[in-house]
């Protein structure tokens, strides 16, 4: 089996919303939500990668930016 890498591209809005969700997930008892410990490493890697590339995470208006991103990503009814 090869250890080749996979690249995932996200928009800033997608990354911001996903980062917030992953943060909440990591703050829970991960074992209750994700029953396979093999999945924990990729979850932490994805979260860490997003956290180091999004300056919005540390912006004073983070909550407003997050909500705006959510609104843009939600499908119209």
mmCIF file with all atom_site columns, C-alpha atoms in Angstrom:
data_model
loop_
_atom_site.group_PDB
_atom_site.id
_atom_site.type_symbol
_atom_site.label_atom_id
_atom_site.label_alt_id
_atom_site.label_comp_id
_atom_site.label_asym_id
_atom_site.label_entity_id
_atom_site.label_seq_id
_atom_site.pdbx_PDB_ins_code
_atom_site.Cartn_x
_atom_site.Cartn_y
_atom_site.Cartn_z
_atom_site.occupancy
_atom_site.B_iso_or_equiv
_atom_site.pdbx_formal_charge
_atom_site.auth_seq_id
_atom_site.auth_comp_id
_atom_site.auth_asym_id
_atom_site.auth_atom_id
_atom_site.pdbx_PDB_model_num
ATOM 1  C CA . UNK A 1 1  ? 0.000   0.000  0.000  1.00 0.00 ? 1  UNK A CA 1
ATOM 2  C CA . UNK A 1 2  ? 1.338   3.393  -0.956 1.00 0.00 ? 2  UNK A CA 1
ATOM 3  C CA . UNK A 1 3  ? 1.609   6.342  1.440  1.00 0.00 ? 3  UNK A CA 1
ATOM 4  C CA . UNK A 1 4  ? 0.733   8.856  -1.257 1.00 0.00 ? 4  UNK A CA 1
ATOM 5  C CA . UNK A 1 5  ? -1.069  11.980 -0.082 1.00 0.00 ? 5  UNK A CA 1
ATOM 6  C CA . UNK A 1 6  ? -4.529  13.262 -0.857 1.00 0.00 ? 6  UNK A CA 1
ATOM 7  C CA . UNK A 1 7  ? -5.203  16.948 -1.387 1.00 0.00 ? 7  UNK A CA 1
ATOM 8  C CA . UNK A 1 8  ? -8.544  18.431 -0.403 1.00 0.00 ? 8  UNK A CA 1
ATOM 9  C CA . UNK A 1 9  ? -9.417  21.922 -1.542 1.00 0.00 ? 9  UNK A CA 1
ATOM 10 C CA . UNK A 1 10 ? -11.924 24.010 0.388  1.00 0.00 ? 10 UNK A CA 1
ATOM 11 C CA . UNK A 1 11 ? -13.164 27.531 -0.021 1.00 0.00 ? 11 UNK A CA 1
ATOM 12 C CA . UNK A 1 12 ? -12.473 29.893 2.899  1.00 0.00 ? 12 UNK A CA 1
ATOM 13 C CA . UNK A 1 13 ? -16.132 29.641 3.885  1.00 0.00 ? 13 UNK A CA 1
ATOM 14 C CA . UNK A 1 14 ? -16.016 25.837 3.857  1.00 0.00 ? 14 UNK A CA 1
ATOM 15 C CA . UNK A 1 15 ? -12.773 25.778 5.830  1.00 0.00 ? 15 UNK A CA 1
ATOM 16 C CA . UNK A 1 16 ? -14.082 28.241 8.426  1.00 0.00 ? 16 UNK A CA 1
ATOM 17 C CA . UNK A 1 17 ? -17.309 26.326 9.022  1.00 0.00 ? 17 UNK A CA 1
ATOM 18 C CA . UNK A 1 18 ? -15.534 22.961 9.044  1.00 0.00 ? 18 UNK A CA 1
ATOM 19 C CA . UNK A 1 19 ? -12.889 24.260 11.435 1.00 0.00 ? 19 UNK A CA 1
ATOM 20 C CA . UNK A 1 20 ? -15.545 25.386 13.894 1.00 0.00 ? 20 UNK A CA 1
ATOM 21 C CA . UNK A 1 21 ? -17.315 22.030 13.719 1.00 0.00 ? 21 UNK A CA 1
ATOM 22 C CA . UNK A 1 22 ? -14.072 20.081 14.111 1.00 0.00 ? 22 UNK A CA 1
ATOM 23 C CA . UNK A 1 23 ? -13.154 22.168 17.142 1.00 0.00 ? 23 UNK A CA 1
ATOM 24 C CA . UNK A 1 24 ? -16.485 21.323 18.765 1.00 0.00 ? 24 UNK A CA 1
ATOM 25 C CA . UNK A 1 25 ? -16.000 17.661 17.868 1.00 0.00 ? 25 UNK A CA 1
ATOM 26 C CA . UNK A 1 26 ? -12.533 17.566 19.399 1.00 0.00 ? 26 UNK A CA 1
ATOM 27 C CA . UNK A 1 27 ? -13.822 19.128 22.617 1.00 0.00 ? 27 UNK A CA 1
ATOM 28 C CA . UNK A 1 28 ? -16.318 16.295 23.077 1.00 0.00 ? 28 UNK A CA 1
ATOM 29 C CA . UNK A 1 29 ? -15.458 12.788 24.143 1.00 0.00 ? 29 UNK A CA 1
ATOM 30 C CA . UNK A 1 30 ? -14.201 11.834 20.694 1.00 0.00 ? 30 UNK A CA 1
ATOM 31 C CA . UNK A 1 31 ? -14.557 8.138  21.524 1.00 0.00 ? 31 UNK A CA 1
ATOM 32 C CA . UNK A 1 32 ? -18.333 8.508  21.788 1.00 0.00 ? 32 UNK A CA 1
ATOM 33 C CA . UNK A 1 33 ? -18.702 10.137 18.373 1.00 0.00 ? 33 UNK A CA 1
ATOM 34 C CA . UNK A 1 34 ? -15.927 8.438  16.404 1.00 0.00 ? 34 UNK A CA 1
ATOM 35 C CA . UNK A 1 35 ? -15.726 4.801  17.384 1.00 0.00 ? 35 UNK A CA 1
ATOM 36 C CA . UNK A 1 36 ? -12.592 3.972  15.389 1.00 0.00 ? 36 UNK A CA 1
ATOM 37 C CA . UNK A 1 37 ? -9.381  5.420  16.901 1.00 0.00 ? 37 UNK A CA 1
ATOM 38 C CA . UNK A 1 38 ? -7.739  5.176  13.470 1.00 0.00 ? 38 UNK A CA 1
ATOM 39 C CA . UNK A 1 39 ? -9.925  8.102  12.386 1.00 0.00 ? 39 UNK A CA 1
ATOM 40 C CA . UNK A 1 40 ? -8.737  10.386 15.190 1.00 0.00 ? 40 UNK A CA 1
ATOM 41 C CA . UNK A 1 41 ? -5.362  11.154 13.597 1.00 0.00 ? 41 UNK A CA 1
ATOM 42 C CA . UNK A 1 42 ? -6.855  12.378 10.291 1.00 0.00 ? 42 UNK A CA 1
ATOM 43 C CA . UNK A 1 43 ? -9.425  14.459 12.181 1.00 0.00 ? 43 UNK A CA 1
ATOM 44 C CA . UNK A 1 44 ? -6.679  16.160 14.189 1.00 0.00 ? 44 UNK A CA 1
ATOM 45 C CA . UNK A 1 45 ? -4.512  16.640 11.086 1.00 0.00 ? 45 UNK A CA 1
ATOM 46 C CA . UNK A 1 46 ? -7.331  18.260 9.098  1.00 0.00 ? 46 UNK A CA 1
ATOM 47 C CA . UNK A 1 47 ? -8.232  20.522 12.021 1.00 0.00 ? 47 UNK A CA 1
ATOM 48 C CA . UNK A 1 48 ? -4.614  21.496 12.586 1.00 0.00 ? 48 UNK A CA 1
ATOM 49 C CA . UNK A 1 49 ? -4.034  22.242 8.919  1.00 0.00 ? 49 UNK A CA 1
ATOM 50 C CA . UNK A 1 50 ? -7.102  24.461 8.715  1.00 0.00 ? 50 UNK A CA 1
ATOM 51 C CA . UNK A 1 51 ? -6.223  26.216 11.974 1.00 0.00 ? 51 UNK A CA 1
ATOM 52 C CA . UNK A 1 52 ? -2.775  27.179 10.698 1.00 0.00 ? 52 UNK A CA 1
ATOM 53 C CA . UNK A 1 53 ? -4.029  28.537 7.375  1.00 0.00 ? 53 UNK A CA 1
ATOM 54 C CA . UNK A 1 54 ? -7.090  30.595 8.314  1.00 0.00 ? 54 UNK A CA 1
ATOM 55 C CA . UNK A 1 55 ? -6.354  34.046 9.764  1.00 0.00 ? 55 UNK A CA 1
ATOM 56 C CA . UNK A 1 56 ? -10.118 34.491 10.298 1.00 0.00 ? 56 UNK A CA 1
ATOM 57 C CA . UNK A 1 57 ? -9.939  32.140 13.288 1.00 0.00 ? 57 UNK A CA 1
ATOM 58 C CA . UNK A 1 58 ? -8.216  34.854 15.314 1.00 0.00 ? 58 UNK A CA 1
ATOM 59 C CA . UNK A 1 59 ? -10.120 37.863 14.007 1.00 0.00 ? 59 UNK A CA 1
ATOM 60 C CA . UNK A 1 60 ? -12.018 39.944 16.563 1.00 0.00 ? 60 UNK A CA 1
ATOM 61 C CA . UNK A 1 61 ? -15.174 39.540 14.462 1.00 0.00 ? 61 UNK A CA 1
ATOM 62 C CA . UNK A 1 62 ? -14.807 35.740 14.189 1.00 0.00 ? 62 UNK A CA 1
ATOM 63 C CA . UNK A 1 63 ? -18.422 35.053 15.204 1.00 0.00 ? 63 UNK A CA 1
ATOM 64 C CA . UNK A 1 64 ? -19.781 37.370 12.513 1.00 0.00 ? 64 UNK A CA 1
ATOM 65 C CA . UNK A 1 65 ? -17.480 35.889 9.866  1.00 0.00 ? 65 UNK A CA 1
ATOM 66 C CA . UNK A 1 66 ? -18.490 32.366 10.850 1.00 0.00 ? 66 UNK A CA 1
ATOM 67 C CA . UNK A 1 67 ? -22.186 33.167 10.675 1.00 0.00 ? 67 UNK A CA 1
ATOM 68 C CA . UNK A 1 68 ? -21.773 34.900 7.304  1.00 0.00 ? 68 UNK A CA 1
ATOM 69 C CA . UNK A 1 69 ? -19.908 31.848 5.958  1.00 0.00 ? 69 UNK A CA 1
ATOM 70 C CA . UNK A 1 70 ? -22.658 29.554 7.241  1.00 0.00 ? 70 UNK A CA 1
ATOM 71 C CA . UNK A 1 71 ? -25.297 31.656 5.531  1.00 0.00 ? 71 UNK A CA 1
ATOM 72 C CA . UNK A 1 72 ? -23.439 31.557 2.219  1.00 0.00 ? 72 UNK A CA 1
ATOM 73 C CA . UNK A 1 73 ? -23.024 27.783 2.408  1.00 0.00 ? 73 UNK A CA 1
ATOM 74 C CA . UNK A 1 74 ? -26.563 26.874 3.384  1.00 0.00 ? 74 UNK A CA 1
ATOM 75 C CA . UNK A 1 75 ? -28.668 25.784 0.465  1.00 0.00 ? 75 UNK A CA 1
ATOM 76 C CA . UNK A 1 76 ? -31.509 28.098 -0.388 1.00 0.00 ? 76 UNK A CA 1
ATOM 77 C CA . UNK A 1 77 ? -34.897 26.694 0.475  1.00 0.00 ? 77 UNK A CA 1
#
